[in-house]
């Protein structure tokens, strides 16, 4: 099934001082996507409020979630969501879980497994996966939580103490960037018993020396070339039910142009699998 690209320039989940660059990043990617298979989700102008939950900008995050969920219901192809911050995955992964036997492969420098109580920032971008696993504010937790046995953290290398504890408690498989290759990742997905995959890509999984347009850069990540090859190998083994590409925050138009070849190679690997 061909890919449908859903562009969601949400910035409200970010805790970065450069959060508004996420809008520019999503729009830069949109400019290189085929218009006939691309739809855009409108983002509220207002930041939003916490509604007493400890999640900053909660009201706007909820509004975007609902708008994206509607767009995904109307999508005719395999959805590839273009963020925006990682919060766009709340609707995207919930939609993907309607398919049976899906594993979530979370390519990200950060596991995003905080709660409002443990988060040092209150930014939802650091709580997204924990919320999808059923542990977060009532307004955001999905009706059908993701099973932690079906989650693989790929390339994570920056953990808060509460996240470390949760990973150990739930026995979530974590493949650090130095150990990340196709064979190891395919074996990890096979061990979950899944028959298909949803792929989340926060671009900060890439080493900060290899990719500049990041709000939360981290050293010692995978190279862009290695990431593309790992994606191709994984998707040669497992069907793709959906994907998200998030957190592109270029400093300028020129900087965006420098990073776009890498992003387009990633999107190409995902969309080729969607067509297969």
PDB file of C-alpha atoms in Angstrom:
ATOM      1  CA  UNK A   1       0.000   0.000   0.000  1.00  0.00           C
ATOM      2  CA  UNK A   2       1.546   3.362  -0.987  1.00  0.00           C
ATOM      3  CA  UNK A   3       2.518   5.791   1.752  1.00  0.00           C
ATOM      4  CA  UNK A   4       0.374   8.699   2.858  1.00  0.00           C
ATOM      5  CA  UNK A   5       2.467  11.482   4.385  1.00  0.00           C
ATOM      6  CA  UNK A   6       0.779  13.341   7.237  1.00  0.00           C
ATOM      7  CA  UNK A   7       2.615  16.538   8.174  1.00  0.00           C
ATOM      8  CA  UNK A   8       2.034  17.701  11.753  1.00  0.00           C
ATOM      9  CA  UNK A   9       4.212  20.715  12.685  1.00  0.00           C
ATOM     10  CA  UNK A  10       3.415  20.469  16.397  1.00  0.00           C
ATOM     11  CA  UNK A  11       5.813  22.297  18.680  1.00  0.00           C
ATOM     12  CA  UNK A  12       3.817  22.397  21.896  1.00  0.00           C
ATOM     13  CA  UNK A  13       5.219  19.141  23.299  1.00  0.00           C
ATOM     14  CA  UNK A  14       8.783  20.390  23.186  1.00  0.00           C
ATOM     15  CA  UNK A  15      10.647  21.803  26.140  1.00  0.00           C
ATOM     16  CA  UNK A  16      13.387  23.305  24.000  1.00  0.00           C
ATOM     17  CA  UNK A  17      13.917  27.048  23.684  1.00  0.00           C
ATOM     18  CA  UNK A  18      14.124  26.304  19.960  1.00  0.00           C
ATOM     19  CA  UNK A  19      10.714  24.619  19.829  1.00  0.00           C
ATOM     20  CA  UNK A  20       9.365  26.857  17.076  1.00  0.00           C
ATOM     21  CA  UNK A  21      12.088  25.552  14.767  1.00  0.00           C
ATOM     22  CA  UNK A  22      10.097  22.315  14.673  1.00  0.00           C
ATOM     23  CA  UNK A  23       7.461  24.114  12.609  1.00  0.00           C
ATOM     24  CA  UNK A  24      10.119  25.188  10.123  1.00  0.00           C
ATOM     25  CA  UNK A  25      11.528  21.681  10.040  1.00  0.00           C
ATOM     26  CA  UNK A  26       8.198  20.023   9.295  1.00  0.00           C
ATOM     27  CA  UNK A  27       7.456  22.543   6.583  1.00  0.00           C
ATOM     28  CA  UNK A  28      10.884  22.049   5.027  1.00  0.00           C
ATOM     29  CA  UNK A  29      10.242  18.307   4.796  1.00  0.00           C
ATOM     30  CA  UNK A  30       6.748  18.914   3.436  1.00  0.00           C
ATOM     31  CA  UNK A  31       8.213  20.907   0.575  1.00  0.00           C
ATOM     32  CA  UNK A  32      10.021  17.798  -0.697  1.00  0.00           C
ATOM     33  CA  UNK A  33       7.090  15.379  -0.400  1.00  0.00           C
ATOM     34  CA  UNK A  34       4.712  14.522  -3.267  1.00  0.00           C
ATOM     35  CA  UNK A  35       1.703  16.805  -2.880  1.00  0.00           C
ATOM     36  CA  UNK A  36      -0.719  14.185  -4.194  1.00  0.00           C
ATOM     37  CA  UNK A  37      -0.002  11.875  -1.249  1.00  0.00           C
ATOM     38  CA  UNK A  38       0.564  14.472   1.474  1.00  0.00           C
ATOM     39  CA  UNK A  39      -1.936  15.933   3.922  1.00  0.00           C
ATOM     40  CA  UNK A  40      -1.330  18.524   6.629  1.00  0.00           C
ATOM     41  CA  UNK A  41      -2.812  18.759  10.116  1.00  0.00           C
ATOM     42  CA  UNK A  42      -3.506  22.267  11.378  1.00  0.00           C
ATOM     43  CA  UNK A  43      -1.757  23.180  14.609  1.00  0.00           C
ATOM     44  CA  UNK A  44      -3.299  25.644  17.071  1.00  0.00           C
ATOM     45  CA  UNK A  45      -1.629  29.013  17.306  1.00  0.00           C
ATOM     46  CA  UNK A  46      -1.850  29.108  21.082  1.00  0.00           C
ATOM     47  CA  UNK A  47       0.637  27.338  23.335  1.00  0.00           C
ATOM     48  CA  UNK A  48      -2.103  25.742  25.452  1.00  0.00           C
ATOM     49  CA  UNK A  49      -2.290  25.229  29.202  1.00  0.00           C
ATOM     50  CA  UNK A  50      -1.581  22.451  31.678  1.00  0.00           C
ATOM     51  CA  UNK A  51      -5.153  22.050  32.987  1.00  0.00           C
ATOM     52  CA  UNK A  52      -3.598  21.259  36.356  1.00  0.00           C
ATOM     53  CA  UNK A  53      -1.873  18.091  35.145  1.00  0.00           C
ATOM     54  CA  UNK A  54       1.826  18.914  35.142  1.00  0.00           C
ATOM     55  CA  UNK A  55       2.002  18.449  31.359  1.00  0.00           C
ATOM     56  CA  UNK A  56       2.866  21.772  29.776  1.00  0.00           C
ATOM     57  CA  UNK A  57       0.565  22.942  26.942  1.00  0.00           C
ATOM     58  CA  UNK A  58      -1.746  19.971  27.466  1.00  0.00           C
ATOM     59  CA  UNK A  59      -4.820  21.521  25.853  1.00  0.00           C
ATOM     60  CA  UNK A  60      -3.040  22.098  22.530  1.00  0.00           C
ATOM     61  CA  UNK A  61      -1.451  18.633  22.614  1.00  0.00           C
ATOM     62  CA  UNK A  62      -4.916  17.100  23.024  1.00  0.00           C
ATOM     63  CA  UNK A  63      -6.301  19.146  20.146  1.00  0.00           C
ATOM     64  CA  UNK A  64      -3.498  18.068  17.809  1.00  0.00           C
ATOM     65  CA  UNK A  65      -3.914  14.444  18.885  1.00  0.00           C
ATOM     66  CA  UNK A  66      -7.581  14.522  17.950  1.00  0.00           C
ATOM     67  CA  UNK A  67      -6.974  16.240  14.616  1.00  0.00           C
ATOM     68  CA  UNK A  68      -4.215  13.804  13.711  1.00  0.00           C
ATOM     69  CA  UNK A  69      -6.346  10.811  14.713  1.00  0.00           C
ATOM     70  CA  UNK A  70      -9.021  12.009  12.308  1.00  0.00           C
ATOM     71  CA  UNK A  71      -6.490  12.470   9.495  1.00  0.00           C
ATOM     72  CA  UNK A  72      -5.163   8.971  10.076  1.00  0.00           C
ATOM     73  CA  UNK A  73      -8.642   7.481   9.921  1.00  0.00           C
ATOM     74  CA  UNK A  74      -9.055   9.114   6.517  1.00  0.00           C
ATOM     75  CA  UNK A  75      -5.613   8.117   5.190  1.00  0.00           C
ATOM     76  CA  UNK A  76      -5.706   5.692   2.271  1.00  0.00           C
ATOM     77  CA  UNK A  77      -2.065   4.561   2.413  1.00  0.00           C
ATOM     78  CA  UNK A  78       0.410   3.446   5.042  1.00  0.00           C
ATOM     79  CA  UNK A  79       0.769   6.579   7.189  1.00  0.00           C
ATOM     80  CA  UNK A  80       4.146   8.206   7.630  1.00  0.00           C
ATOM     81  CA  UNK A  81       3.726  11.054  10.107  1.00  0.00           C
ATOM     82  CA  UNK A  82       6.112  13.996   9.826  1.00  0.00           C
ATOM     83  CA  UNK A  83       6.527  16.010  13.025  1.00  0.00           C
ATOM     84  CA  UNK A  84       6.891  18.273  14.865  1.00  0.00           C
ATOM     85  CA  UNK A  85       7.855  17.029  18.280  1.00  0.00           C
ATOM     86  CA  UNK A  86       7.569  13.422  19.437  1.00  0.00           C
ATOM     87  CA  UNK A  87       4.108  14.106  20.853  1.00  0.00           C
ATOM     88  CA  UNK A  88       2.634  13.442  17.401  1.00  0.00           C
ATOM     89  CA  UNK A  89       3.266   9.748  18.062  1.00  0.00           C
ATOM     90  CA  UNK A  90       0.471   9.657  20.623  1.00  0.00           C
ATOM     91  CA  UNK A  91      -2.175   9.511  17.904  1.00  0.00           C
ATOM     92  CA  UNK A  92       0.017   7.803  15.305  1.00  0.00           C
ATOM     93  CA  UNK A  93       0.981   4.796  17.419  1.00  0.00           C
ATOM     94  CA  UNK A  94      -2.506   4.458  18.889  1.00  0.00           C
ATOM     95  CA  UNK A  95      -3.771   4.232  15.311  1.00  0.00           C
ATOM     96  CA  UNK A  96      -1.112   1.653  14.406  1.00  0.00           C
ATOM     97  CA  UNK A  97      -2.075  -0.523  17.365  1.00  0.00           C
ATOM     98  CA  UNK A  98      -5.385  -1.236  15.648  1.00  0.00           C
ATOM     99  CA  UNK A  99      -3.373  -3.676  13.522  1.00  0.00           C
ATOM    100  CA  UNK A 100      -2.611  -7.052  15.161  1.00  0.00           C
ATOM    101  CA  UNK A 101       0.790  -8.101  16.486  1.00  0.00           C
ATOM    102  CA  UNK A 102       2.696  -4.827  16.065  1.00  0.00           C
ATOM    103  CA  UNK A 103       6.065  -4.079  17.632  1.00  0.00           C
ATOM    104  CA  UNK A 104       7.060  -0.450  18.250  1.00  0.00           C
ATOM    105  CA  UNK A 105      10.684   0.251  17.369  1.00  0.00           C
ATOM    106  CA  UNK A 106      11.599   3.526  19.074  1.00  0.00           C
ATOM    107  CA  UNK A 107      14.679   5.058  17.407  1.00  0.00           C
ATOM    108  CA  UNK A 108      15.522   7.912  19.759  1.00  0.00           C
ATOM    109  CA  UNK A 109      18.436   9.209  21.798  1.00  0.00           C
ATOM    110  CA  UNK A 110      15.967   9.490  24.694  1.00  0.00           C
ATOM    111  CA  UNK A 111      13.458   6.841  25.825  1.00  0.00           C
ATOM    112  CA  UNK A 112      10.685   9.391  26.523  1.00  0.00           C
ATOM    113  CA  UNK A 113       9.537   7.333  29.514  1.00  0.00           C
ATOM    114  CA  UNK A 114       8.969  10.037  32.129  1.00  0.00           C
ATOM    115  CA  UNK A 115       5.695  10.846  33.877  1.00  0.00           C
ATOM    116  CA  UNK A 116       4.512  14.303  34.953  1.00  0.00           C
ATOM    117  CA  UNK A 117       5.868  13.456  38.408  1.00  0.00           C
ATOM    118  CA  UNK A 118       9.324  12.370  37.233  1.00  0.00           C
ATOM    119  CA  UNK A 119       9.810  14.769  34.331  1.00  0.00           C
ATOM    120  CA  UNK A 120      12.434  17.438  34.997  1.00  0.00           C
ATOM    121  CA  UNK A 121      10.830  19.750  32.409  1.00  0.00           C
ATOM    122  CA  UNK A 122       7.084  19.049  32.206  1.00  0.00           C
ATOM    123  CA  UNK A 123       7.486  18.786  28.411  1.00  0.00           C
ATOM    124  CA  UNK A 124       5.320  16.074  26.899  1.00  0.00           C
ATOM    125  CA  UNK A 125       8.007  15.086  24.396  1.00  0.00           C
ATOM    126  CA  UNK A 126       9.763  13.265  27.260  1.00  0.00           C
ATOM    127  CA  UNK A 127       6.581  11.425  28.330  1.00  0.00           C
ATOM    128  CA  UNK A 128       5.176  10.175  25.041  1.00  0.00           C
ATOM    129  CA  UNK A 129       6.170   6.524  25.152  1.00  0.00           C
ATOM    130  CA  UNK A 130       5.336   6.175  28.848  1.00  0.00           C
ATOM    131  CA  UNK A 131       1.870   7.567  28.109  1.00  0.00           C
ATOM    132  CA  UNK A 132       1.378   5.108  25.244  1.00  0.00           C
ATOM    133  CA  UNK A 133       2.311   2.340  27.677  1.00  0.00           C
ATOM    134  CA  UNK A 134      -0.630   3.403  29.844  1.00  0.00           C
ATOM    135  CA  UNK A 135       1.058   5.516  32.508  1.00  0.00           C
ATOM    136  CA  UNK A 136       0.330   9.252  32.331  1.00  0.00           C
ATOM    137  CA  UNK A 137      -2.417  11.821  32.703  1.00  0.00           C
ATOM    138  CA  UNK A 138      -5.929  10.518  32.125  1.00  0.00           C
ATOM    139  CA  UNK A 139      -6.601  12.939  29.267  1.00  0.00           C
ATOM    140  CA  UNK A 140      -3.769  11.440  27.183  1.00  0.00           C
ATOM    141  CA  UNK A 141      -3.497   7.746  28.075  1.00  0.00           C
ATOM    142  CA  UNK A 142      -4.946   5.689  25.201  1.00  0.00           C
ATOM    143  CA  UNK A 143      -7.803   3.268  25.780  1.00  0.00           C
ATOM    144  CA  UNK A 144      -5.608   0.393  24.568  1.00  0.00           C
ATOM    145  CA  UNK A 145      -2.115   0.763  25.946  1.00  0.00           C
ATOM    146  CA  UNK A 146       0.942  -0.607  24.179  1.00  0.00           C
ATOM    147  CA  UNK A 147       2.398  -3.759  25.767  1.00  0.00           C
ATOM    148  CA  UNK A 148       5.968  -2.982  26.980  1.00  0.00           C
ATOM    149  CA  UNK A 149       7.016  -6.440  25.755  1.00  0.00           C
ATOM    150  CA  UNK A 150       6.362  -5.162  22.228  1.00  0.00           C
ATOM    151  CA  UNK A 151       8.648  -2.096  22.556  1.00  0.00           C
ATOM    152  CA  UNK A 152      12.304  -1.911  21.546  1.00  0.00           C
ATOM    153  CA  UNK A 153      14.387   1.145  22.345  1.00  0.00           C
ATOM    154  CA  UNK A 154      16.927   1.575  19.560  1.00  0.00           C
ATOM    155  CA  UNK A 155      19.860   3.944  19.919  1.00  0.00           C
ATOM    156  CA  UNK A 156      18.820   5.450  23.266  1.00  0.00           C
ATOM    157  CA  UNK A 157      21.756   6.877  25.178  1.00  0.00           C
ATOM    158  CA  UNK A 158      20.448   9.594  27.503  1.00  0.00           C
ATOM    159  CA  UNK A 159      18.299   8.355  30.393  1.00  0.00           C
ATOM    160  CA  UNK A 160      16.800  10.013  33.440  1.00  0.00           C
ATOM    161  CA  UNK A 161      16.976   7.933  36.651  1.00  0.00           C
ATOM    162  CA  UNK A 162      13.220   7.302  36.699  1.00  0.00           C
ATOM    163  CA  UNK A 163      13.400   6.069  33.108  1.00  0.00           C
ATOM    164  CA  UNK A 164      16.216   3.659  33.965  1.00  0.00           C
ATOM    165  CA  UNK A 165      14.124   2.247  36.798  1.00  0.00           C
ATOM    166  CA  UNK A 166      11.036   1.841  34.627  1.00  0.00           C
ATOM    167  CA  UNK A 167      12.983   0.103  31.860  1.00  0.00           C
ATOM    168  CA  UNK A 168      14.342  -2.396  34.384  1.00  0.00           C
ATOM    169  CA  UNK A 169      10.943  -2.957  36.008  1.00  0.00           C
ATOM    170  CA  UNK A 170       9.209  -3.587  32.693  1.00  0.00           C
ATOM    171  CA  UNK A 171      12.118  -5.486  31.083  1.00  0.00           C
ATOM    172  CA  UNK A 172      11.986  -3.236  28.016  1.00  0.00           C
ATOM    173  CA  UNK A 173      14.581  -4.241  25.445  1.00  0.00           C
ATOM    174  CA  UNK A 174      17.134  -1.491  24.855  1.00  0.00           C
ATOM    175  CA  UNK A 175      19.753  -1.660  22.122  1.00  0.00           C
ATOM    176  CA  UNK A 176      22.268   1.128  22.628  1.00  0.00           C
ATOM    177  CA  UNK A 177      23.723   2.868  19.602  1.00  0.00           C
ATOM    178  CA  UNK A 178      27.063   1.055  19.809  1.00  0.00           C
ATOM    179  CA  UNK A 179      25.303  -2.301  19.565  1.00  0.00           C
ATOM    180  CA  UNK A 180      22.661  -1.320  17.025  1.00  0.00           C
ATOM    181  CA  UNK A 181      22.762  -3.196  13.731  1.00  0.00           C
ATOM    182  CA  UNK A 182      20.249  -4.951  11.493  1.00  0.00           C
ATOM    183  CA  UNK A 183      20.825  -8.451  12.822  1.00  0.00           C
ATOM    184  CA  UNK A 184      20.475  -7.435  16.476  1.00  0.00           C
ATOM    185  CA  UNK A 185      17.352  -5.366  15.843  1.00  0.00           C
ATOM    186  CA  UNK A 186      15.622  -8.004  13.711  1.00  0.00           C
ATOM    187  CA  UNK A 187      16.304 -10.611  16.392  1.00  0.00           C
ATOM    188  CA  UNK A 188      14.866  -8.307  19.059  1.00  0.00           C
ATOM    189  CA  UNK A 189      11.663  -7.760  17.069  1.00  0.00           C
ATOM    190  CA  UNK A 190      11.353 -11.488  16.371  1.00  0.00           C
ATOM    191  CA  UNK A 191      11.635 -12.147  20.105  1.00  0.00           C
ATOM    192  CA  UNK A 192       8.527 -10.027  20.754  1.00  0.00           C
ATOM    193  CA  UNK A 193       6.408 -12.332  18.592  1.00  0.00           C
ATOM    194  CA  UNK A 194       5.301  -9.394  16.449  1.00  0.00           C
ATOM    195  CA  UNK A 195       4.563  -9.819  12.766  1.00  0.00           C
ATOM    196  CA  UNK A 196       4.758  -6.130  11.768  1.00  0.00           C
ATOM    197  CA  UNK A 197       6.384  -2.930  12.987  1.00  0.00           C
ATOM    198  CA  UNK A 198       5.688   0.709  13.689  1.00  0.00           C
ATOM    199  CA  UNK A 199       8.881   2.756  13.440  1.00  0.00           C
ATOM    200  CA  UNK A 200       9.390   5.949  15.424  1.00  0.00           C
ATOM    201  CA  UNK A 201      12.393   8.036  14.419  1.00  0.00           C
ATOM    202  CA  UNK A 202      13.442  10.981  16.519  1.00  0.00           C
ATOM    203  CA  UNK A 203      16.241  12.391  14.401  1.00  0.00           C
ATOM    204  CA  UNK A 204      18.410  12.846  17.488  1.00  0.00           C
ATOM    205  CA  UNK A 205      19.079   9.090  17.296  1.00  0.00           C
ATOM    206  CA  UNK A 206      21.641  10.178  14.687  1.00  0.00           C
ATOM    207  CA  UNK A 207      24.999  11.263  16.023  1.00  0.00           C
ATOM    208  CA  UNK A 208      25.087  15.023  16.494  1.00  0.00           C
ATOM    209  CA  UNK A 209      28.280  15.212  14.443  1.00  0.00           C
ATOM    210  CA  UNK A 210      26.375  13.784  11.478  1.00  0.00           C
ATOM    211  CA  UNK A 211      23.163  15.830  11.666  1.00  0.00           C
ATOM    212  CA  UNK A 212      22.785  19.413  12.881  1.00  0.00           C
ATOM    213  CA  UNK A 213      19.051  20.264  12.964  1.00  0.00           C
ATOM    214  CA  UNK A 214      18.291  19.005  16.464  1.00  0.00           C
ATOM    215  CA  UNK A 215      16.739  20.542  19.546  1.00  0.00           C
ATOM    216  CA  UNK A 216      18.307  17.968  21.879  1.00  0.00           C
ATOM    217  CA  UNK A 217      21.548  16.815  20.222  1.00  0.00           C
ATOM    218  CA  UNK A 218      23.412  13.904  21.798  1.00  0.00           C
ATOM    219  CA  UNK A 219      26.862  12.566  20.917  1.00  0.00           C
ATOM    220  CA  UNK A 220      27.685   8.932  20.167  1.00  0.00           C
ATOM    221  CA  UNK A 221      24.611   8.140  18.087  1.00  0.00           C
ATOM    222  CA  UNK A 222      24.340   6.060  14.930  1.00  0.00           C
ATOM    223  CA  UNK A 223      25.502   7.492  11.648  1.00  0.00           C
ATOM    224  CA  UNK A 224      22.882   8.518   9.112  1.00  0.00           C
ATOM    225  CA  UNK A 225      24.145   5.851   6.705  1.00  0.00           C
ATOM    226  CA  UNK A 226      23.908   3.122   9.328  1.00  0.00           C
ATOM    227  CA  UNK A 227      20.370   4.170  10.265  1.00  0.00           C
ATOM    228  CA  UNK A 228      19.157   3.945   6.667  1.00  0.00           C
ATOM    229  CA  UNK A 229      20.727   0.513   6.212  1.00  0.00           C
ATOM    230  CA  UNK A 230      19.217  -0.743   9.478  1.00  0.00           C
ATOM    231  CA  UNK A 231      15.789   0.498   8.389  1.00  0.00           C
ATOM    232  CA  UNK A 232      16.095  -1.281   5.057  1.00  0.00           C
ATOM    233  CA  UNK A 233      17.137  -4.519   6.750  1.00  0.00           C
ATOM    234  CA  UNK A 234      14.365  -4.380   9.320  1.00  0.00           C
ATOM    235  CA  UNK A 235      11.713  -3.625   6.712  1.00  0.00           C
ATOM    236  CA  UNK A 236      12.926  -6.434   4.488  1.00  0.00           C
ATOM    237  CA  UNK A 237      11.854  -8.744   7.317  1.00  0.00           C
ATOM    238  CA  UNK A 238       8.746  -7.074   8.775  1.00  0.00           C
ATOM    239  CA  UNK A 239       5.842  -5.225   7.124  1.00  0.00           C
ATOM    240  CA  UNK A 240       5.459  -1.562   8.052  1.00  0.00           C
ATOM    241  CA  UNK A 241       2.114  -0.464   9.521  1.00  0.00           C
ATOM    242  CA  UNK A 242       3.194   3.134  10.073  1.00  0.00           C
ATOM    243  CA  UNK A 243       6.083   5.411  10.961  1.00  0.00           C
ATOM    244  CA  UNK A 244       6.902   8.791  12.426  1.00  0.00           C
ATOM    245  CA  UNK A 245       9.828  11.086  11.637  1.00  0.00           C
ATOM    246  CA  UNK A 246      10.148  13.768  14.299  1.00  0.00           C
ATOM    247  CA  UNK A 247      12.186  16.556  15.884  1.00  0.00           C
ATOM    248  CA  UNK A 248      13.746  18.242  12.859  1.00  0.00           C
ATOM    249  CA  UNK A 249      14.691  21.692  14.181  1.00  0.00           C
ATOM    250  CA  UNK A 250      16.918  23.468  11.665  1.00  0.00           C
ATOM    251  CA  UNK A 251      18.576  26.702  12.675  1.00  0.00           C
ATOM    252  CA  UNK A 252      18.001  28.293   9.259  1.00  0.00           C
ATOM    253  CA  UNK A 253      16.863  27.606   5.714  1.00  0.00           C
ATOM    254  CA  UNK A 254      20.458  26.875   4.741  1.00  0.00           C
ATOM    255  CA  UNK A 255      20.878  24.478   7.654  1.00  0.00           C
ATOM    256  CA  UNK A 256      17.666  22.713   6.688  1.00  0.00           C
ATOM    257  CA  UNK A 257      18.987  22.194   3.185  1.00  0.00           C
ATOM    258  CA  UNK A 258      22.149  20.606   4.568  1.00  0.00           C
ATOM    259  CA  UNK A 259      20.166  17.981   6.500  1.00  0.00           C
ATOM    260  CA  UNK A 260      17.440  17.275   3.933  1.00  0.00           C
ATOM    261  CA  UNK A 261      19.365  14.600   1.974  1.00  0.00           C
ATOM    262  CA  UNK A 262      19.586  12.504   5.148  1.00  0.00           C
ATOM    263  CA  UNK A 263      15.909  12.967   5.933  1.00  0.00           C
ATOM    264  CA  UNK A 264      14.886  12.069   2.399  1.00  0.00           C
ATOM    265  CA  UNK A 265      16.954   8.886   2.519  1.00  0.00           C
ATOM    266  CA  UNK A 266      15.170   7.909   5.731  1.00  0.00           C
ATOM    267  CA  UNK A 267      11.763   8.708   4.286  1.00  0.00           C
ATOM    268  CA  UNK A 268      12.707   6.851   1.112  1.00  0.00           C
ATOM    269  CA  UNK A 269      13.485   3.699   3.084  1.00  0.00           C
ATOM    270  CA  UNK A 270      10.156   3.943   4.900  1.00  0.00           C
ATOM    271  CA  UNK A 271       8.049   4.751   1.847  1.00  0.00           C
ATOM    272  CA  UNK A 272       9.669   1.990  -0.215  1.00  0.00           C
ATOM    273  CA  UNK A 273       8.589  -0.502   2.438  1.00  0.00           C
ATOM    274  CA  UNK A 274       5.086   0.972   2.420  1.00  0.00           C
ATOM    275  CA  UNK A 275       4.855   0.329  -1.326  1.00  0.00           C
ATOM    276  CA  UNK A 276       6.154  -3.237  -1.055  1.00  0.00           C
TER     277      UNK A 276
END
